């Protein structure tokens, strides 16, 4: 990565894409100082002073860096036997390498919802390895026998709190949930995730299963509120999703099987929904060859068929929709293909907002990321083309992505 000598950068000859309005400006300029957007304007750019790097993008589009609000950078393999042999150090190196690839796809911020820790976020923040800004939630909370309990049926051992590298920890009962929540926040978590239904990657539970009691969920919500944070939940079926929203959770991951009550609860609570359509497509295509068990494939079909319809219903109702990919192992390379799937039912401007301004609101970083407003982090993409007219401008980085800029530094 190369940076201007005093942290100053002037981008000229640009069309600025403002997600808030869903509009592209006439020829404009953007000035960066000390990693932040200092000023923007149209027409002729101001004179560049000494030590200012000038980047003439010659009519390309400049937009905020993308935000993926559902990643698992630690899950770099789908094979449970292989993952069991990963030491914490090895798992971390693999995770940070994948984070670097995410940055090169145009994601300047990612929210990890199970597995990443403070050390990984710090390494990326300090530039020890290239990668996006990492907003992590530590380990997700799972009940015994829930989506995060990956023990085989033959294992009678008592589950531990999860010091090994992994995406979840077991916590049963109100007191244990409180303790686990407090411990994850102690370790720097920016949000708390609870697993409230079965999942496609967990072999022994159904996606319609209800996991955790109302009292346990409310305990987690209280702890998150006490830490000025929030709870997001993994859930597919209204049996789990609607209970969670009534208990005060702020965000729902997946939600493929939502119903009319779900939509109303999301709207009434100004809550967020993070669909993750691309992961089911890729698991259905190649999950077997990457080690996913046969028990998962019936569940994949169930949620895959319902996902696009649920997204369309939520979009038409005006739900806060946020971009998420949830890809695992070698499938991370398809992270941008979520745009292609969603474009079947959402206008491009709304899609871009889901990965910029709306995602920033979910992360409680509005005005800091996902925008070209003065004072925001200078996390920017320079692309050849207009993604408001053609979303493939974002999905083909090898062809269309000219520059990734994170905190004013040009990649």
Coordinates of C-alpha atoms in Angstrom, one line a residue:
X1 CA 0.0 0.0 0.0
X2 CA 1.2 3.5 -0.7
X3 CA 0.1 6.7 1.1
X4 CA 0.6 10.5 0.6
X5 CA 3.5 11.8 2.6
X6 CA 1.3 13.8 5.0
X7 CA -2.0 11.9 4.8
X8 CA -3.4 14.2 2.1
X9 CA -5.0 13.1 -1.1
X10 CA -6.9 15.0 -3.8
X11 CA -9.1 12.9 -6.2
X12 CA -10.1 14.8 -9.4
X13 CA -12.1 14.1 -12.5
X14 CA -14.6 11.9 -10.6
X15 CA -18.3 11.3 -10.6
X16 CA -19.3 10.9 -7.0
X17 CA -21.9 8.4 -6.1
X18 CA -23.9 9.5 -3.0
X19 CA -25.8 6.5 -1.6
X20 CA -28.1 8.7 0.4
X21 CA -29.6 10.2 -2.7
X22 CA -28.8 7.4 -5.1
X23 CA -27.4 9.9 -7.5
X24 CA -24.2 10.5 -9.5
X25 CA -22.7 13.9 -9.6
X26 CA -21.2 15.8 -12.6
X27 CA -17.4 16.0 -12.7
X28 CA -16.3 16.5 -9.1
X29 CA -13.4 16.4 -6.7
X30 CA -12.8 15.0 -3.2
X31 CA -10.1 15.9 -0.8
X32 CA -8.7 13.7 2.0
X33 CA -6.7 14.8 5.0
X34 CA -5.5 12.5 7.8
X35 CA -7.6 9.6 6.7
X36 CA -10.9 11.5 6.6
X37 CA -12.9 13.2 3.8
X38 CA -12.1 16.8 4.2
X39 CA -14.2 18.4 1.4
X40 CA -16.0 17.6 -1.8
X41 CA -17.1 19.8 -4.7
X42 CA -18.1 19.9 -8.4
X43 CA -16.2 21.5 -11.2
X44 CA -12.6 22.5 -11.1
X45 CA -10.6 21.1 -8.3
X46 CA -8.7 23.3 -5.9
X47 CA -5.0 23.6 -6.3
X48 CA -3.0 20.8 -4.7
X49 CA -0.5 22.0 -2.1
X50 CA 2.9 20.6 -1.4
X51 CA 2.9 17.0 -0.2
X52 CA -0.6 16.3 -1.6
X53 CA -1.0 13.3 -3.8
X54 CA -3.3 13.9 -6.8
X55 CA -5.3 11.0 -8.2
X56 CA -7.0 11.9 -11.5
X57 CA -9.6 9.2 -12.1
X58 CA -10.5 10.5 -15.5
X59 CA -14.3 10.2 -15.3
X60 CA -14.5 7.1 -13.1
X61 CA -17.1 6.7 -10.3
X62 CA -16.1 7.2 -6.7
X63 CA -18.3 5.7 -4.0
X64 CA -18.0 4.7 -0.4
X65 CA -16.2 1.5 0.4
X66 CA -18.6 -1.5 0.7
X67 CA -19.7 -3.0 4.1
X68 CA -20.5 -6.7 4.5
X69 CA -22.4 -7.1 7.7
X70 CA -22.3 -10.9 7.9
X71 CA -18.9 -12.6 7.5
X72 CA -17.0 -15.3 9.3
X73 CA -13.4 -14.7 8.6
X74 CA -12.3 -17.5 10.9
X75 CA -14.1 -20.2 9.0
X76 CA -11.7 -20.8 6.2
X77 CA -12.6 -24.5 5.7
X78 CA -15.9 -26.4 5.6
X79 CA -14.2 -29.7 6.5
X80 CA -14.7 -30.2 10.3
X81 CA -11.8 -32.7 10.5
X82 CA -9.4 -30.1 9.0
X83 CA -10.8 -27.3 11.2
X84 CA -10.2 -29.4 14.3
X85 CA -6.5 -29.4 13.5
X86 CA -6.2 -25.6 13.3
X87 CA -4.3 -24.1 16.2
X88 CA -5.3 -20.5 17.2
X89 CA -2.3 -19.0 15.5
X90 CA -2.7 -20.9 12.2
X91 CA -6.5 -20.1 12.2
X92 CA -5.7 -16.4 12.7
X93 CA -3.2 -16.2 9.9
X94 CA -5.7 -17.9 7.5
X95 CA -8.5 -15.5 8.7
X96 CA -6.4 -12.4 8.1
X97 CA -5.4 -13.6 4.7
X98 CA -9.0 -13.9 3.8
X99 CA -9.7 -10.5 5.2
X100 CA -7.1 -9.1 2.9
X101 CA -8.9 -10.6 -0.1
X102 CA -12.2 -9.0 1.1
X103 CA -10.5 -5.6 1.0
X104 CA -9.4 -6.2 -2.6
X105 CA -13.0 -7.0 -3.5
X106 CA -14.0 -3.5 -2.3
X107 CA -15.1 -4.2 1.3
X108 CA -13.5 -1.7 3.5
X109 CA -15.6 -2.7 6.6
X110 CA -16.9 -6.1 7.6
X111 CA -18.9 -7.2 10.6
X112 CA -17.9 -10.6 11.8
X113 CA -20.8 -12.4 13.5
X114 CA -19.0 -15.3 15.0
X115 CA -15.3 -16.1 15.5
X116 CA -13.2 -13.1 15.0
X117 CA -11.7 -11.4 18.1
X118 CA -10.0 -8.3 19.3
X119 CA -6.6 -9.4 18.3
X120 CA -7.6 -9.8 14.6
X121 CA -9.4 -6.4 14.7
X122 CA -6.3 -4.8 16.2
X123 CA -3.9 -6.4 13.7
X124 CA -6.0 -5.0 10.8
X125 CA -6.4 -1.6 12.4
X126 CA -2.6 -1.3 12.9
X127 CA -1.9 -2.3 9.4
X128 CA 0.0 -5.5 10.3
X129 CA -1.8 -7.1 7.4
X130 CA -4.0 -5.4 4.8
X131 CA -7.7 -5.8 5.3
X132 CA -11.0 -4.1 6.0
X133 CA -12.1 -2.4 9.2
X134 CA -13.2 -5.3 11.3
X135 CA -16.3 -4.9 13.6
X136 CA -16.4 -8.2 15.6
X137 CA -18.8 -9.8 18.0
X138 CA -16.6 -12.4 19.4
X139 CA -18.2 -15.9 19.8
X140 CA -21.8 -16.4 19.1
X141 CA -23.9 -17.8 22.0
X142 CA -25.5 -21.2 21.5
X143 CA -27.5 -23.4 23.8
X144 CA -26.5 -27.0 24.3
X145 CA -27.6 -28.9 21.2
X146 CA -28.1 -25.6 19.3
X147 CA -26.7 -24.4 16.0
X148 CA -23.3 -23.7 17.6
X149 CA -22.9 -27.1 19.3
X150 CA -21.0 -29.0 16.7
X151 CA -20.2 -32.1 18.8
X152 CA -21.1 -35.5 17.2
X153 CA -24.0 -37.4 18.7
X154 CA -21.6 -39.9 20.2
X155 CA -19.8 -37.2 22.3
X156 CA -21.0 -37.2 25.9
X157 CA -18.4 -34.7 27.1
X158 CA -19.4 -31.4 28.8
X159 CA -19.1 -28.5 26.4
X160 CA -16.6 -25.8 27.4
X161 CA -16.9 -22.1 27.1
X162 CA -14.9 -22.3 23.8
X163 CA -11.3 -21.1 24.1
X164 CA -10.4 -23.0 20.9
X165 CA -10.7 -21.1 17.6
X166 CA -14.4 -21.3 16.6
X167 CA -17.4 -19.3 16.0
X168 CA -19.5 -20.1 19.1
X169 CA -19.6 -20.9 22.8
X170 CA -22.2 -22.8 24.8
X171 CA -24.3 -20.9 27.4
X172 CA -27.4 -22.5 29.0
X173 CA -29.7 -20.6 31.4
X174 CA -30.2 -16.9 32.2
X175 CA -27.2 -16.7 34.5
X176 CA -24.9 -18.4 32.0
X177 CA -26.1 -16.2 29.2
X178 CA -25.4 -13.1 31.3
X179 CA -21.9 -14.3 32.1
X180 CA -21.1 -15.2 28.5
X181 CA -22.4 -11.9 27.2
X182 CA -20.4 -10.0 29.8
X183 CA -17.3 -12.0 28.9
X184 CA -17.6 -11.3 25.1
X185 CA -18.1 -7.6 25.8
X186 CA -15.1 -7.7 28.2
X187 CA -13.1 -9.1 25.3
X188 CA -14.1 -6.2 23.0
X189 CA -17.2 -7.4 21.2
X190 CA -19.1 -4.6 19.4
X191 CA -22.3 -6.6 19.4
X192 CA -23.6 -9.9 20.7
X193 CA -24.9 -12.7 18.5
X194 CA -27.3 -15.4 19.7
X195 CA -28.2 -18.6 17.7
X196 CA -32.0 -19.0 18.0
X197 CA -32.7 -21.7 15.4
X198 CA -31.1 -24.5 13.6
X199 CA -28.8 -23.9 10.7
X200 CA -27.8 -25.5 7.4
X201 CA -24.2 -26.1 8.5
X202 CA -25.1 -27.7 11.9
X203 CA -26.0 -31.4 11.3
X204 CA -28.3 -32.2 14.2
X205 CA -31.0 -29.5 14.3
X206 CA -33.8 -28.2 12.2
X207 CA -34.1 -24.7 10.9
X208 CA -37.6 -24.4 12.4
X209 CA -36.3 -25.5 15.9
X210 CA -36.7 -22.9 18.6
X211 CA -33.5 -22.4 20.6
X212 CA -33.1 -20.4 23.8
X213 CA -36.0 -19.2 26.0
X214 CA -37.6 -15.7 26.0
X215 CA -35.9 -15.1 29.4
X216 CA -32.5 -16.0 28.1
X217 CA -32.9 -13.7 25.1
X218 CA -34.1 -10.8 27.2
X219 CA -31.1 -11.3 29.5
X220 CA -28.7 -11.0 26.6
X221 CA -30.6 -7.9 25.3
X222 CA -30.3 -6.3 28.8
X223 CA -26.6 -7.0 28.9
X224 CA -26.0 -5.6 25.4
X225 CA -28.0 -2.5 26.3
X226 CA -26.0 -2.1 29.4
X227 CA -22.8 -2.1 27.3
X228 CA -24.3 0.4 24.8
X229 CA -24.5 -2.4 22.2
X230 CA -27.1 -4.7 20.7
X231 CA -28.1 -8.3 20.0
X232 CA -28.3 -9.8 16.6
X233 CA -29.8 -13.3 16.1
X234 CA -29.3 -16.2 13.7
X235 CA -32.9 -17.4 12.9
X236 CA -34.8 -18.5 9.8
X237 CA -38.3 -19.4 11.0
X238 CA -40.9 -17.0 12.5
X239 CA -41.1 -19.2 15.6
X240 CA -37.6 -17.9 16.5
X241 CA -37.4 -14.6 14.7
X242 CA -40.7 -13.1 16.0
X243 CA -39.9 -14.1 19.6
X244 CA -36.5 -12.4 19.3
X245 CA -37.9 -9.2 17.9
X246 CA -40.5 -9.0 20.7
X247 CA -37.7 -9.5 23.2
X248 CA -35.9 -6.4 21.9
X249 CA -33.2 -7.7 19.5
X250 CA -32.0 -5.1 17.0
X251 CA -31.0 -7.3 14.0
X252 CA -32.0 -10.6 12.4
X253 CA -29.6 -12.7 10.3
X254 CA -31.1 -14.7 7.4
X255 CA -34.9 -14.7 8.1
X256 CA -35.6 -16.7 5.0
X257 CA -38.9 -18.1 6.3
X258 CA -40.3 -14.8 7.7
X259 CA -44.1 -14.1 7.8
X260 CA -46.3 -11.0 7.9
X261 CA -45.9 -10.7 11.6
X262 CA -42.1 -10.7 11.1
X263 CA -42.3 -7.8 8.7
X264 CA -44.5 -5.8 11.0
X265 CA -42.2 -6.4 14.0
X266 CA -39.2 -5.4 12.0
X267 CA -40.9 -2.1 11.0
X268 CA -42.4 -1.4 14.5
X269 CA -39.0 -1.9 16.1
X270 CA -36.9 -0.1 13.4
X271 CA -34.9 -3.4 13.4
X272 CA -32.6 -4.6 10.6
X273 CA -32.6 -7.7 8.5
X274 CA -29.5 -9.2 6.9
X275 CA -30.4 -11.7 4.3
X276 CA -27.6 -13.9 3.1
X277 CA -28.7 -15.5 -0.2
X278 CA -25.4 -16.3 -1.9
X279 CA -24.2 -18.7 0.7
X280 CA -27.1 -21.1 0.0
X281 CA -26.5 -21.0 -3.7
X282 CA -22.8 -21.8 -3.3
X283 CA -23.4 -24.5 -0.6
X284 CA -25.9 -26.2 -2.9
X285 CA -23.4 -26.1 -5.8
X286 CA -20.2 -27.1 -4.1
X287 CA -20.8 -27.9 -0.5
X288 CA -20.3 -31.7 -0.9
X289 CA -16.9 -31.3 -2.5
X290 CA -15.7 -29.0 0.3
X291 CA -16.7 -31.4 3.1
X292 CA -20.3 -30.3 4.0
X293 CA -22.3 -33.3 5.4
X294 CA -25.3 -34.8 3.6
X295 CA -27.6 -33.8 6.5
X296 CA -27.3 -30.2 5.5
X297 CA -28.6 -30.4 1.9
X298 CA -32.3 -30.8 2.6
X299 CA -32.1 -27.8 4.9
X300 CA -30.2 -25.8 2.2
X301 CA -33.0 -26.4 -0.3
X302 CA -35.7 -25.3 2.2
X303 CA -34.2 -21.9 2.9
X304 CA -32.7 -21.4 -0.5
X305 CA -36.1 -21.6 -2.2
X306 CA -37.7 -19.1 0.2
X307 CA -34.9 -16.6 0.5
X308 CA -35.5 -14.4 -2.5
X309 CA -39.2 -14.1 -1.9
X310 CA -38.6 -13.1 1.7
X311 CA -36.2 -10.4 0.6
X312 CA -38.7 -9.0 -2.0
X313 CA -41.4 -8.9 0.7
X314 CA -39.2 -7.1 3.1
X315 CA -38.0 -4.7 0.5
X316 CA -41.5 -3.7 -0.6
X317 CA -42.5 -3.2 3.0
X318 CA -39.6 -0.8 3.6
X319 CA -37.6 -2.9 6.1
X320 CA -34.0 -1.9 6.9
X321 CA -32.1 -4.3 4.7
X322 CA -28.4 -4.8 5.0
X323 CA -25.8 -6.5 2.8
X324 CA -24.5 -9.8 4.1
X325 CA -22.8 -12.8 2.5
X326 CA -22.2 -15.5 5.2
X327 CA -19.8 -17.4 3.0
X328 CA -17.6 -20.1 4.5
X329 CA -14.3 -21.6 3.6
X330 CA -13.3 -21.5 -0.1
X331 CA -16.7 -19.9 -1.0
X332 CA -15.6 -16.5 0.2
X333 CA -14.5 -15.6 -3.3
X334 CA -18.2 -15.2 -4.2
X335 CA -18.7 -12.4 -1.7
X336 CA -19.8 -9.9 -4.3
X337 CA -22.3 -12.2 -6.0
X338 CA -24.9 -11.3 -3.3
X339 CA -25.5 -8.2 -5.4
X340 CA -26.4 -10.2 -8.4
X341 CA -29.0 -12.3 -6.6
X342 CA -30.6 -9.3 -4.8
X343 CA -30.7 -7.3 -8.0
X344 CA -33.6 -9.6 -9.2
X345 CA -35.9 -7.9 -6.7
X346 CA -34.2 -4.6 -5.6
X347 CA -33.2 -1.5 -7.5
X348 CA -29.5 -0.9 -7.7
X349 CA -29.7 2.3 -5.6
X350 CA -31.3 0.3 -2.7
X351 CA -28.7 -2.4 -3.1
X352 CA -25.9 0.1 -2.8
X353 CA -27.5 1.6 0.3
X354 CA -27.7 -1.8 1.9
X355 CA -24.0 -2.1 1.6
X356 CA -23.2 1.5 2.6
X357 CA -25.5 3.9 4.5
X358 CA -28.0 1.3 5.9
X359 CA -25.2 -1.0 7.0
X360 CA -23.4 1.9 8.7
X361 CA -26.6 2.6 10.7
X362 CA -26.7 -1.0 11.8
X363 CA -23.1 -0.8 12.9
X364 CA -23.9 2.5 14.7
X365 CA -21.2 4.2 12.5
X366 CA -23.5 6.4 10.4
X367 CA -21.6 9.5 9.2
X368 CA -18.3 7.6 9.7
X369 CA -18.4 4.9 7.0
X370 CA -20.7 4.2 4.0
X371 CA -20.9 7.9 3.0
X372 CA -18.9 10.6 1.1
X373 CA -19.8 13.2 3.7
X374 CA -17.1 15.4 5.1
X375 CA -15.6 14.0 8.3
X376 CA -16.2 10.4 7.3
X377 CA -13.4 7.9 7.1
X378 CA -11.9 8.1 3.6
X379 CA -12.9 4.5 2.7
X380 CA -13.5 4.8 -1.1
X381 CA -13.8 2.8 -4.3
X382 CA -12.9 4.0 -7.7
X383 CA -14.8 2.0 -10.4
X384 CA -15.0 2.1 -14.1
X385 CA -18.7 2.5 -14.8
X386 CA -21.9 3.5 -13.1
X387 CA -23.2 0.9 -10.6
X388 CA -26.6 2.7 -10.4
X389 CA -27.2 1.6 -13.9
X390 CA -25.2 -1.7 -14.0
X391 CA -24.6 -3.5 -10.7
X392 CA -22.0 -5.7 -12.3
X393 CA -19.7 -2.8 -12.1
X394 CA -19.3 -3.8 -8.4
X395 CA -19.3 -7.6 -9.0
X396 CA -16.4 -7.7 -11.4
X397 CA -13.5 -6.2 -9.5
X398 CA -10.8 -7.5 -11.9
X399 CA -12.4 -5.6 -14.7
X400 CA -14.0 -2.5 -13.1
X401 CA -12.4 -1.8 -9.7
X402 CA -9.5 0.6 -10.3
X403 CA -8.6 1.6 -6.7
X404 CA -9.5 0.7 -3.2
X405 CA -8.8 3.5 -0.7
X406 CA -9.0 2.8 3.0
X407 CA -8.5 5.6 5.5
X408 CA -7.0 7.7 2.8
X409 CA -4.4 5.1 1.8
X410 CA -4.6 3.9 -1.8
X411 CA -4.4 0.2 -2.3

